[in-house]
Coordinates of C-alpha atoms in Angstrom, one line a residue:
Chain A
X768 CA -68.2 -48.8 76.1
X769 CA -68.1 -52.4 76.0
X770 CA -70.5 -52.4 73.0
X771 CA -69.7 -49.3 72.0
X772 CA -66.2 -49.4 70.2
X773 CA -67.2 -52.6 68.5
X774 CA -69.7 -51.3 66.7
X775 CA -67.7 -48.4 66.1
X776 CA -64.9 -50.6 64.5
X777 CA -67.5 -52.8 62.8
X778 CA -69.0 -49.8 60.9
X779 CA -65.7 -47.8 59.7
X780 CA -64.1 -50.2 58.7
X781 CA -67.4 -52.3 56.8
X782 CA -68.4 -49.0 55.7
X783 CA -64.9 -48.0 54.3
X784 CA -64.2 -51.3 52.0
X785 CA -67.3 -50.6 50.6
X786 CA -66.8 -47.0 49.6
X787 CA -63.0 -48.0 48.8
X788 CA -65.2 -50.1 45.8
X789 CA -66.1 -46.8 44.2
X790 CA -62.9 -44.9 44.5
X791 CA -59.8 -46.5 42.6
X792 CA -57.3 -43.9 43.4
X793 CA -55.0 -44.2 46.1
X794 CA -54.8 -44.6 49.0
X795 CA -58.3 -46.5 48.4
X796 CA -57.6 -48.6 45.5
X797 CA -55.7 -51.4 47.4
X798 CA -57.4 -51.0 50.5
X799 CA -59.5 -53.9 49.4
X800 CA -56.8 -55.9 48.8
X801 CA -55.0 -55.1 51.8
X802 CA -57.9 -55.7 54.3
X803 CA -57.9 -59.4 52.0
X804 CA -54.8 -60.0 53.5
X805 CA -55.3 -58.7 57.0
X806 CA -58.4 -61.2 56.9
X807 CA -56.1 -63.9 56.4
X808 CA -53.4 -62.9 58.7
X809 CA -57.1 -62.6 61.8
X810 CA -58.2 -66.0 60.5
X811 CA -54.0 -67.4 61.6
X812 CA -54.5 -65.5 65.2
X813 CA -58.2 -67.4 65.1
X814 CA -56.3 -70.8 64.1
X815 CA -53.9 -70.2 67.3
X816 CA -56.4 -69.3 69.4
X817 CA -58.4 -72.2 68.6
X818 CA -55.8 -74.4 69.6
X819 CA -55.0 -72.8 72.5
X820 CA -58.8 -73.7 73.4
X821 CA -57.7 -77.0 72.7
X822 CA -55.2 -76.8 75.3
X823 CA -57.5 -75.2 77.5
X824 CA -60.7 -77.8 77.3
X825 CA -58.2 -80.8 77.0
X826 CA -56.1 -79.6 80.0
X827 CA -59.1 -79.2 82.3
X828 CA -60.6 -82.5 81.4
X829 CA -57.1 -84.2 82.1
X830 CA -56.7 -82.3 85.2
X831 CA -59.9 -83.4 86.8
X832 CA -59.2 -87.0 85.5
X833 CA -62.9 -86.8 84.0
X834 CA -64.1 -89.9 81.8
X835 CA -61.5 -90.5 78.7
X836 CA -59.0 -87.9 80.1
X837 CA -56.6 -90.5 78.4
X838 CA -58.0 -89.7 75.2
X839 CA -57.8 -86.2 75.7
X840 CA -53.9 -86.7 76.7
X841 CA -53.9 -88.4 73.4
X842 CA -55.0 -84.9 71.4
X843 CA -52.6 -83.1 73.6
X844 CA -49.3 -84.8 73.0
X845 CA -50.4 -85.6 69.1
X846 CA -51.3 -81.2 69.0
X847 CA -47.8 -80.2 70.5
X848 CA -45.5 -83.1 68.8
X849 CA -46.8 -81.8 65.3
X850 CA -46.8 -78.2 66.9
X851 CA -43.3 -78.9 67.6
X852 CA -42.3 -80.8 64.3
X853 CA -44.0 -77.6 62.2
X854 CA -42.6 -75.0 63.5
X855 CA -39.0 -76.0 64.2
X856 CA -39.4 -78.0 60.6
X857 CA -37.6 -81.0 62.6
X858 CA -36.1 -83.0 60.2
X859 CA -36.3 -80.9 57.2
X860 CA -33.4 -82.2 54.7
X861 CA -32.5 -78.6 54.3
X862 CA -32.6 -77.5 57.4
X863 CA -34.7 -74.7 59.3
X864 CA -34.1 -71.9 56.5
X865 CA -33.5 -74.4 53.5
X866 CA -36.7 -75.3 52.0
X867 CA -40.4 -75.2 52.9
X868 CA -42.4 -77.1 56.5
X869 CA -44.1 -79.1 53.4
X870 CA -40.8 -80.2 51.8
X871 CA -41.1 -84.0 50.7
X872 CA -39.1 -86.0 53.2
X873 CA -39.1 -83.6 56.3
X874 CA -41.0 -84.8 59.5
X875 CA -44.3 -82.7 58.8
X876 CA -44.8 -84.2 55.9
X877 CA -44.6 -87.4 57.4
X878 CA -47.9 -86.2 59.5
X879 CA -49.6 -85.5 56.7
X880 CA -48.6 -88.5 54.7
X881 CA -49.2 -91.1 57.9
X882 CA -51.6 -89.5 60.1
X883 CA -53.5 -86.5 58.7
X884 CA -54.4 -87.7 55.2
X885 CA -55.2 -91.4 55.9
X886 CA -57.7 -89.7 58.8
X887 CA -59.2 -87.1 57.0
X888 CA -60.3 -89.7 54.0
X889 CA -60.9 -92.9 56.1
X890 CA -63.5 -90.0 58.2
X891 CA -64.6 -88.9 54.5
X892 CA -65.6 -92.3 53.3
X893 CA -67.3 -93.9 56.3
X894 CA -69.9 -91.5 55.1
X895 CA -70.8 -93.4 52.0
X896 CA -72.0 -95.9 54.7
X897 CA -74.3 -93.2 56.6
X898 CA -75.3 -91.6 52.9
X899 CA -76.7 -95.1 52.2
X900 CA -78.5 -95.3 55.2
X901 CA -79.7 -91.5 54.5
X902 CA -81.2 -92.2 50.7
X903 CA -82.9 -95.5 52.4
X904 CA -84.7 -93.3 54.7
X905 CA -85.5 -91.0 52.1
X906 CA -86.8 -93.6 50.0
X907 CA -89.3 -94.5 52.4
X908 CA -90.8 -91.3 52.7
X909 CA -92.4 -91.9 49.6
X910 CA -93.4 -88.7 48.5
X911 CA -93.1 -86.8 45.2
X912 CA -90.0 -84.4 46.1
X913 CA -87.7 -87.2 48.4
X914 CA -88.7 -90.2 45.1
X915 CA -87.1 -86.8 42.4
X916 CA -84.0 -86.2 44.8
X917 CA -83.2 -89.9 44.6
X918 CA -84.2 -90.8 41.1
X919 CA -81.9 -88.1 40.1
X920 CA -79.1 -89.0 42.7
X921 CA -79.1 -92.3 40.9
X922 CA -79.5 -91.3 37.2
X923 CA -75.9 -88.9 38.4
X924 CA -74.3 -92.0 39.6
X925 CA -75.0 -94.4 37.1
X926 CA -74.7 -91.7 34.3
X927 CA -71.1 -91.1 35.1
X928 CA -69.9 -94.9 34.8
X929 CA -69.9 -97.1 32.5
X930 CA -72.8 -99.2 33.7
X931 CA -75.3 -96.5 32.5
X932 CA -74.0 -96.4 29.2
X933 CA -73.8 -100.2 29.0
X934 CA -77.9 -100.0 30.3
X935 CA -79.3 -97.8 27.1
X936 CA -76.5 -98.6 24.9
X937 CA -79.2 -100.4 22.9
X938 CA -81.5 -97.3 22.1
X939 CA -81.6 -96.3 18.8
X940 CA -79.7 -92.6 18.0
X941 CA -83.6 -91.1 17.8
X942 CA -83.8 -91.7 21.0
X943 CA -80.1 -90.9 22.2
X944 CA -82.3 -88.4 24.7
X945 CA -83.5 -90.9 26.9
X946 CA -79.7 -92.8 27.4
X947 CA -79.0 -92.4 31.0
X948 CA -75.4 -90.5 29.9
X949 CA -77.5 -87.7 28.1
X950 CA -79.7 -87.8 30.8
X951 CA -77.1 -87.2 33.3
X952 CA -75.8 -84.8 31.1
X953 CA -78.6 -82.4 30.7
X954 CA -79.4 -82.9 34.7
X955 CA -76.1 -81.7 35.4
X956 CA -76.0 -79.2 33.2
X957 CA -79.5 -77.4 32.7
X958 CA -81.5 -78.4 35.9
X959 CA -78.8 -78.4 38.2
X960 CA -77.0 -75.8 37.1
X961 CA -80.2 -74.1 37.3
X962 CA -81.3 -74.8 41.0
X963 CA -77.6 -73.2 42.0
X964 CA -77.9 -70.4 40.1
X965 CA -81.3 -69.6 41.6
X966 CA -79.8 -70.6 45.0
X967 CA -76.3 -68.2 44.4
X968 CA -78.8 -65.5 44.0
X969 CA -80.8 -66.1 47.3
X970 CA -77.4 -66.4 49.3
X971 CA -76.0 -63.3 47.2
X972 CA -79.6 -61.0 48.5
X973 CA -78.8 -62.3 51.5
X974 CA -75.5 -61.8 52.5
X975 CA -76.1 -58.3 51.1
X976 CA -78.7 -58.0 53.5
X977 CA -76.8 -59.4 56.5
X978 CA -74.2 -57.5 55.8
X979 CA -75.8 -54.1 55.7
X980 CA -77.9 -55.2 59.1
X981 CA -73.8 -55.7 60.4
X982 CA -72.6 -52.6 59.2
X983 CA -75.5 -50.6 59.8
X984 CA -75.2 -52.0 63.5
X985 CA -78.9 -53.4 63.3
X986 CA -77.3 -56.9 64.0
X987 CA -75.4 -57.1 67.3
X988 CA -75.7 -60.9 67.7
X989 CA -71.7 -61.6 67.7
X990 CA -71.1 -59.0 70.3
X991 CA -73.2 -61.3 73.1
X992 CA -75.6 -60.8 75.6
X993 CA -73.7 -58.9 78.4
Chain B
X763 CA -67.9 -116.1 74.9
X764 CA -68.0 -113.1 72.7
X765 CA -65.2 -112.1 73.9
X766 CA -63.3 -115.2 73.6
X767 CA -64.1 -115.2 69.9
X768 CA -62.9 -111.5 69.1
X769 CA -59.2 -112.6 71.3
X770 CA -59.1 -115.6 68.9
X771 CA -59.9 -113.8 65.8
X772 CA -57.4 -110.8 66.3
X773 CA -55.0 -113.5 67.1
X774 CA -55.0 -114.8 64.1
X775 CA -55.1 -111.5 62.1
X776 CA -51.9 -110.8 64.3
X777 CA -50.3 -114.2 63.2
X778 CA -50.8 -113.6 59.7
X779 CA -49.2 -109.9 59.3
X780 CA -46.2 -111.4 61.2
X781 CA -45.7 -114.5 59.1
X782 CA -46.3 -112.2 55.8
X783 CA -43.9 -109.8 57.2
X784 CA -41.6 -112.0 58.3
X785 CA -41.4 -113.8 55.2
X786 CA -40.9 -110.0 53.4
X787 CA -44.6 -110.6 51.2
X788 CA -45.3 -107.2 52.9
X789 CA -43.4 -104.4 54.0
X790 CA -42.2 -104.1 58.0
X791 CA -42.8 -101.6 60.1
X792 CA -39.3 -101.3 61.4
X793 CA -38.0 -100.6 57.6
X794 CA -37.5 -96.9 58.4
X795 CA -40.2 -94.2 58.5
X796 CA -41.8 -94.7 55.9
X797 CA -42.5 -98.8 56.9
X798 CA -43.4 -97.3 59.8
X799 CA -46.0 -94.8 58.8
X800 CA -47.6 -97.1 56.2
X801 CA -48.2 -99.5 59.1
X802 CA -49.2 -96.4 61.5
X803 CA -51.6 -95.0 58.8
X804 CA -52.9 -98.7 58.0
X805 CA -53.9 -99.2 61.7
X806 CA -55.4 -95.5 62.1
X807 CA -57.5 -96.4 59.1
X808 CA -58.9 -99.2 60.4
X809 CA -59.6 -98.1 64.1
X810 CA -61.4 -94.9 62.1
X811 CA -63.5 -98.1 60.2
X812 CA -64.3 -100.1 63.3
X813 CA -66.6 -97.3 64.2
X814 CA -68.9 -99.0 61.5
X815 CA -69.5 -101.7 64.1
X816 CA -69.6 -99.7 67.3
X817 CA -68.1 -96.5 69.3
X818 CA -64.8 -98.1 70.5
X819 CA -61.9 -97.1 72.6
X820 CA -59.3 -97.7 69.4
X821 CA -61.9 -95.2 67.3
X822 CA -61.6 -92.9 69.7
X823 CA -57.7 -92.9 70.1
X824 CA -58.1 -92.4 66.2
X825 CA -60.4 -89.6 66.6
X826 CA -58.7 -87.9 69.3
X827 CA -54.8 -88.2 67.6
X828 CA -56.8 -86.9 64.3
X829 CA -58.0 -83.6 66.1
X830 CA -55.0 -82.7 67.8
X831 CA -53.0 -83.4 64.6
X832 CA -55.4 -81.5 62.2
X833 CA -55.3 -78.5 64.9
X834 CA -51.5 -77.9 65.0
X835 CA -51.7 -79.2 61.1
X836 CA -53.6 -75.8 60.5
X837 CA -51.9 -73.6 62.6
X838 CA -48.4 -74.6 62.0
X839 CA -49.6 -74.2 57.8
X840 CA -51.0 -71.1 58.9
X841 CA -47.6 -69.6 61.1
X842 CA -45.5 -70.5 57.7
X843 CA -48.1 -69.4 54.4
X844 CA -49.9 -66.1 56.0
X845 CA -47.6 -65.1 59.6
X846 CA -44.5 -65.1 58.6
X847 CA -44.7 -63.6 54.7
X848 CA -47.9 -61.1 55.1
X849 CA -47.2 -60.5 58.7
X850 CA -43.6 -60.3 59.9
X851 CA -42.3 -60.1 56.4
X852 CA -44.4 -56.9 55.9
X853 CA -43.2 -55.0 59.4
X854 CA -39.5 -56.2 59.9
X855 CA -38.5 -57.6 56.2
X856 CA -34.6 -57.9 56.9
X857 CA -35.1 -59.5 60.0
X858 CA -37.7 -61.9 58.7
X859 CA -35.5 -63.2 55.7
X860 CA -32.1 -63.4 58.0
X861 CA -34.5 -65.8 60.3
X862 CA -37.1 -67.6 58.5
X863 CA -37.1 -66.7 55.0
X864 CA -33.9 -66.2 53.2
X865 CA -35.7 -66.4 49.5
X866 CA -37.7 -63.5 50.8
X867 CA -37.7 -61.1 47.2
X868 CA -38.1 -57.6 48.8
X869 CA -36.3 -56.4 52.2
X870 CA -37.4 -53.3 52.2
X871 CA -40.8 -51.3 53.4
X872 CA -43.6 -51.2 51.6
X873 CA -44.7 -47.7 51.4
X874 CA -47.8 -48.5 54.3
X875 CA -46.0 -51.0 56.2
X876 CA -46.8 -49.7 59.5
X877 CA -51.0 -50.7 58.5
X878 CA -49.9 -54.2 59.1
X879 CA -49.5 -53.1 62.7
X880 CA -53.4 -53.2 62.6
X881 CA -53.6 -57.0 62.3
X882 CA -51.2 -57.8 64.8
X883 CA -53.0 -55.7 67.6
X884 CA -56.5 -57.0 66.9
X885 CA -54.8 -60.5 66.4
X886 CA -53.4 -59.9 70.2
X887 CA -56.5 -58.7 71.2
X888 CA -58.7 -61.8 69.6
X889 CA -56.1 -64.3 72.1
X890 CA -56.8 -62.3 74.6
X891 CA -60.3 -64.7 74.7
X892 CA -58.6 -67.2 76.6
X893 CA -58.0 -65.1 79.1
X894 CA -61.4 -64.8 81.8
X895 CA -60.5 -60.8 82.0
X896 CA -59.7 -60.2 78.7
X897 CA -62.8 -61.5 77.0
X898 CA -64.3 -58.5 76.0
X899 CA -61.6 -56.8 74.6
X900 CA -61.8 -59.7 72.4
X901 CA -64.6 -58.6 71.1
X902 CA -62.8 -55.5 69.0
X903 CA -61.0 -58.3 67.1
X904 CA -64.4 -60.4 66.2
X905 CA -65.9 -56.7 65.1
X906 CA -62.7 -55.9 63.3
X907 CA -63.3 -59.1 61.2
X908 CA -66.9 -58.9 60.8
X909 CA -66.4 -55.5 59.5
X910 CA -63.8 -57.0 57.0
X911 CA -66.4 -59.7 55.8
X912 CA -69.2 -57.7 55.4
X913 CA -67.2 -55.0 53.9
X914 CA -65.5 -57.3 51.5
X915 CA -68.5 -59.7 50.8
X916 CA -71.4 -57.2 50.3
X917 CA -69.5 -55.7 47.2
X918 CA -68.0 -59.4 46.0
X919 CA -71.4 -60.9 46.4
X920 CA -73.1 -57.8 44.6
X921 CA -71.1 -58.1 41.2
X922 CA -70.0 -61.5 41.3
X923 CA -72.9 -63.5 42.0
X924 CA -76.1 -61.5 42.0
X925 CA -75.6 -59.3 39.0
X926 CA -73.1 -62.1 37.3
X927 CA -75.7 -64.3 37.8
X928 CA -78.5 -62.6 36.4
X929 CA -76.4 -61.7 33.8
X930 CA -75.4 -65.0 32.5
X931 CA -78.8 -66.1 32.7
X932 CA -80.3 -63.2 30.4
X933 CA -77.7 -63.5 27.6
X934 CA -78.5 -67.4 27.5
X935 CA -81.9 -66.7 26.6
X936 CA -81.1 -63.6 24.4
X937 CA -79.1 -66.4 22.7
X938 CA -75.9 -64.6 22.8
X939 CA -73.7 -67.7 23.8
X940 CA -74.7 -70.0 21.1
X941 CA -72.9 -73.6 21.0
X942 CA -69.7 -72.8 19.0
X943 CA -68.8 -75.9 16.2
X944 CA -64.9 -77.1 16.5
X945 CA -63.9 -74.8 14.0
X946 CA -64.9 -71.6 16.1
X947 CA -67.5 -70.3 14.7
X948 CA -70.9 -69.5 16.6
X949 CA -73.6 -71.3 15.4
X950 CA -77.0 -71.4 17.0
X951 CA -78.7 -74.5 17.4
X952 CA -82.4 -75.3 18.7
X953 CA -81.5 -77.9 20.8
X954 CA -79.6 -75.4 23.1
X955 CA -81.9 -72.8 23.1
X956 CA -84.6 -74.9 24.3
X957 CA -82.3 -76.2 27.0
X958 CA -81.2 -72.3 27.5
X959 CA -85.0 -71.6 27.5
X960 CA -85.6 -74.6 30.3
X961 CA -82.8 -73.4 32.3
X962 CA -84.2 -70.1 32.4
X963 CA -87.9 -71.2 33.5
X964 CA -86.2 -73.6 35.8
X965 CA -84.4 -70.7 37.6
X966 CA -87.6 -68.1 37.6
X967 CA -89.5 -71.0 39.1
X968 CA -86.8 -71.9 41.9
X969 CA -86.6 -68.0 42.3
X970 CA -90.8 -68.1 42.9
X971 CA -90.2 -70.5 45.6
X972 CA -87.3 -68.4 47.2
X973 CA -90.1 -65.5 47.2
X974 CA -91.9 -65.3 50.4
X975 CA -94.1 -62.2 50.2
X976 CA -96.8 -63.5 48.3
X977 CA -98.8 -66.3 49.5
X978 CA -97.9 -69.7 47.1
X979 CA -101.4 -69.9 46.1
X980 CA -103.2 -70.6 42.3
X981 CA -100.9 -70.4 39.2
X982 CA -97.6 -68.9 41.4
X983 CA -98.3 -71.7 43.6
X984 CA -98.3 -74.1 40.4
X985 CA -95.1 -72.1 39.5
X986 CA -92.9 -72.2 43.1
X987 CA -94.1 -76.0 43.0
X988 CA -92.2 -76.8 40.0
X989 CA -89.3 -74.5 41.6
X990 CA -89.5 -77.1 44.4
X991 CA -88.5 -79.7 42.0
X992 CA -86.1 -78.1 40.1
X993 CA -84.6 -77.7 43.4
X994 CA -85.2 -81.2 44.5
X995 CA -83.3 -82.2 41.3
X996 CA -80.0 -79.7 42.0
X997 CA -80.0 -81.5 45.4
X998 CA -80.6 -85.1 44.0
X999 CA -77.7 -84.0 41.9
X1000 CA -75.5 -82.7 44.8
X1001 CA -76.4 -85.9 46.5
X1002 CA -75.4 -88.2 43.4
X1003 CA -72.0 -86.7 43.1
X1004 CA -71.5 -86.4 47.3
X1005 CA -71.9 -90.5 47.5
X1006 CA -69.9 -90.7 44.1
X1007 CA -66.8 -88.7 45.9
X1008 CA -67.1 -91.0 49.6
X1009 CA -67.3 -94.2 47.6
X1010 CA -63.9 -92.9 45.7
X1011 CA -62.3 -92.0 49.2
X1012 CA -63.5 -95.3 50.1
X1013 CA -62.0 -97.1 47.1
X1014 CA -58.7 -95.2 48.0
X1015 CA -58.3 -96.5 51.3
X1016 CA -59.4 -99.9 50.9
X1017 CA -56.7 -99.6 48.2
X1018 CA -54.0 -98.4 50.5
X1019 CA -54.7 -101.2 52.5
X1020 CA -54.7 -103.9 50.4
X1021 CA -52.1 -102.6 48.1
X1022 CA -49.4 -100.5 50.1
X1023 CA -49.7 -102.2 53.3
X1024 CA -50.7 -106.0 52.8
X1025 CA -49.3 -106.1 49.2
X1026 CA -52.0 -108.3 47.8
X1027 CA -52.9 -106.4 44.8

């Protein structure tokens, strides 16, 4: 029974969004559309129960005072003040029902603005560092494919500034092919382009695939072991 | 000795942002909310940065404040765009716009209103995972969703990028989207159909690699090894523009620094 029902529910409903493709008359024609939104209303109960995890793990590790417990006090109190600040839209200059939790001046956007955007890039762009250290690595593998990737990598980044322009600028227009712009260009738009389309196809065959195996009920890998 | 040398150069760090913002060259961070913030955000951004020298404890304050803000960020975002319109604006409407919503356009039912009852009982059931006794009725929610997605995403994937794909790629080389001059008017040129022509080698060959059911051996071997590089070169690409967008995010918060918190530049 345990196994039993979900697979059940997995099959009708994957089974009925597919036929509701091939039947636009109602009631099937915005079933599609429909089971679009009632994704996105699952994926909000998934956000709540992700932070009630958070509760869960954090709360634990606090409660057993295990290493950095302070740390996990700090995610705590910084979850339930924003928690708090969102969903009674403290401070919103036009009150709870005025205006949207975004609206420019209220407390929530104050998170954003102080703590959740300068976070989120600052995290971002300490990668550059470890990409560095990545392509150096790369380089000194010294094979055909890694010395392509990074060749290319570079013609990309110097094609879109100025520099790489200012490097071929002296090239005659019969050779305007070999300026690093046009070479960027082209890599961009034929090879690259290319490669993605090859690779959209290969994801495309296979999340066809996967998703019949789900449907089908060949794949039971999200219902567990037990 | 080390330590001694960190104490005196945070020291002086410390001096300086008080004489500048005592002297007003720089803003304070008792100036209201915004003073505040700037300073808040300037001293998250660096504790983040530290982490280029070493783990740390003010990195991990940093890290720690980030995930618990991002979490409630996301589910507060979520509560307000997707719960309250599609959710409780759908089942009680009146109710929904006297509380939360007074913009709300239509108070009345939709014709199926009650469907959205579905939702709400598998998005009960999916909480019910924190819960040690609950856990496997969980698992209707998860097959409720993955039912959804692979409903939704066989079809999608199908038209959109399989066929679409294949699509595009034959009218290229049938030369049916010639370059078109300023004016408008289609004109075919050889230079883009041997770049259409390229493209569409380039993506057989990729496509060779891709196929596994014939051993890469002799002149398909010679073709999925030129797929190899043609992939190599979309992720040489992919790579190029990555570092180009961290070095930009980089840029940006060096100039927040400098600019809106030190007020050098």
């Amino acid at each position: 029974m345990k196994r039993t029902i979900p697979l059940a529910i997995t099959a009708i409903v994957g089974a009925v969004l597919v036929i509701a493709y091939f039947i636009p008359h109602p009631p099937f024609d915005g079933l599609r559309e429909d089971f679009s939104i009632f994704f996105d209303i699952m994926a909000t109960f998934a956000f709540i129960l992700g932070g009630g995890n958070l509760i869960k793990m954090h709360g634990n590790r606090i409660s057993r005072r295990e290493e950095g417990w302070f740390f996990s006090l700090v995610t705590i109190v910084g979850f339930l003040l924003v928690l708090l600040v969102g969903l009674t839209k403290f401070g919103n200059p036009d009150g709870f029902r005025g205006s949207s939790v975004t609206a420019s001046g209220s407390y929530f956007d104050h998170v954003y603005e102080y703590i959740f955007r300068p976070c989120g890039a600052t995290m971002f762009a300490l990668l550059a560092f470890y990409v560095a250290s990545a392509s150096f690595r790369a380089f000194r593998a010294r094979n055909a494919e890694a010395s392509i990737l990074l060749l290319v990598a570079f013609i990309i980044l110097l094609g879109r500034t100025f520099v790489g322009a200012l490097l071929t600028s002296w090239l005659p227009d019969s050779l305007r092919f070999l300026t690093i712009p046009y070479l960027a260009e082209k890599i961009m738009v034929v090879l690259n382009f290319a490669g993605n389309r090859a690779i959209m196809i290969g994801i495309a065959l296979g999340i066809v695939s996967t998703s019949l195996k789900v449907i089908i009920g060949i794949d039971r890998s999200y219902l567990g072991s037990d | 000795m080390k330590r001694a040398l960190w104490i005196i150069i945070t020291g002086i760090i410390v001096a300086v942002l008080v004489v500048r913002t005592a002297s007003g060259n720089m803003e304070s961070p008792f100036a209201g909310i915004e003073g505040f913030g700037t300073w808040f955000a300037a001293l998250l951004t660096l504790a983040i940065m530290s982490f280029l020298y070493d783990d740390n404890p003010l990195y991990r304050f940093a890290e720690h404040l980030f995930v618990g803000v991002s979490a409630a960020y996301w589910m507060v975002m979520g509560f307000w765009s997707t719960l309250v319109p599609n959710l409780l604006g759908k089942l009680w409407p009146s109710l929904t716009a006297q509380l939360f919503m007074p913009g709300l356009a239509d108070t009345t039912h939709d014709p199926l209103w009650f469907m959205y009852f579905i939702p709400m009982a598998f998005g009960v059931l999916l909480l019910l995972r924190l819960f040690p006794k609950g856990g496997h009725l969980s698992r209707w929610a998860l097959a409720f969703i993955l039912g959804t997605t692979a409903g939704l995403r066989l079809i999608a994937f199908l038209t959109a990028d399989f066929m679409g794909q294949i699509r595009s790629t034959l009218k290229s080389v049938a030369g049916l989207t010639p370059a078109v001059l300023p004016g408008g008017s289609p004109s075919f040129s050889f230079e883009t159909m041997f770049w259409d022509l390229v493209a569409v080698i380039a993506i057989m060959a990729a496509l060779c690699y891709f196929y596994f059911s014939k051993e890469h051996k002799g002149s398909f071997g010679a073709f999925s090894r030129i797929g190899i590089w043609v992939l190599m070169i979309t992720f040489g690409a992919g790579f190029g523009y990555t570092v180009m967008g961290r070095i930009a995010l980089l840029v940006g918060r060096i100039e927040f620094l400098l600019r809106d918190w030190l007020a050098v530049i």
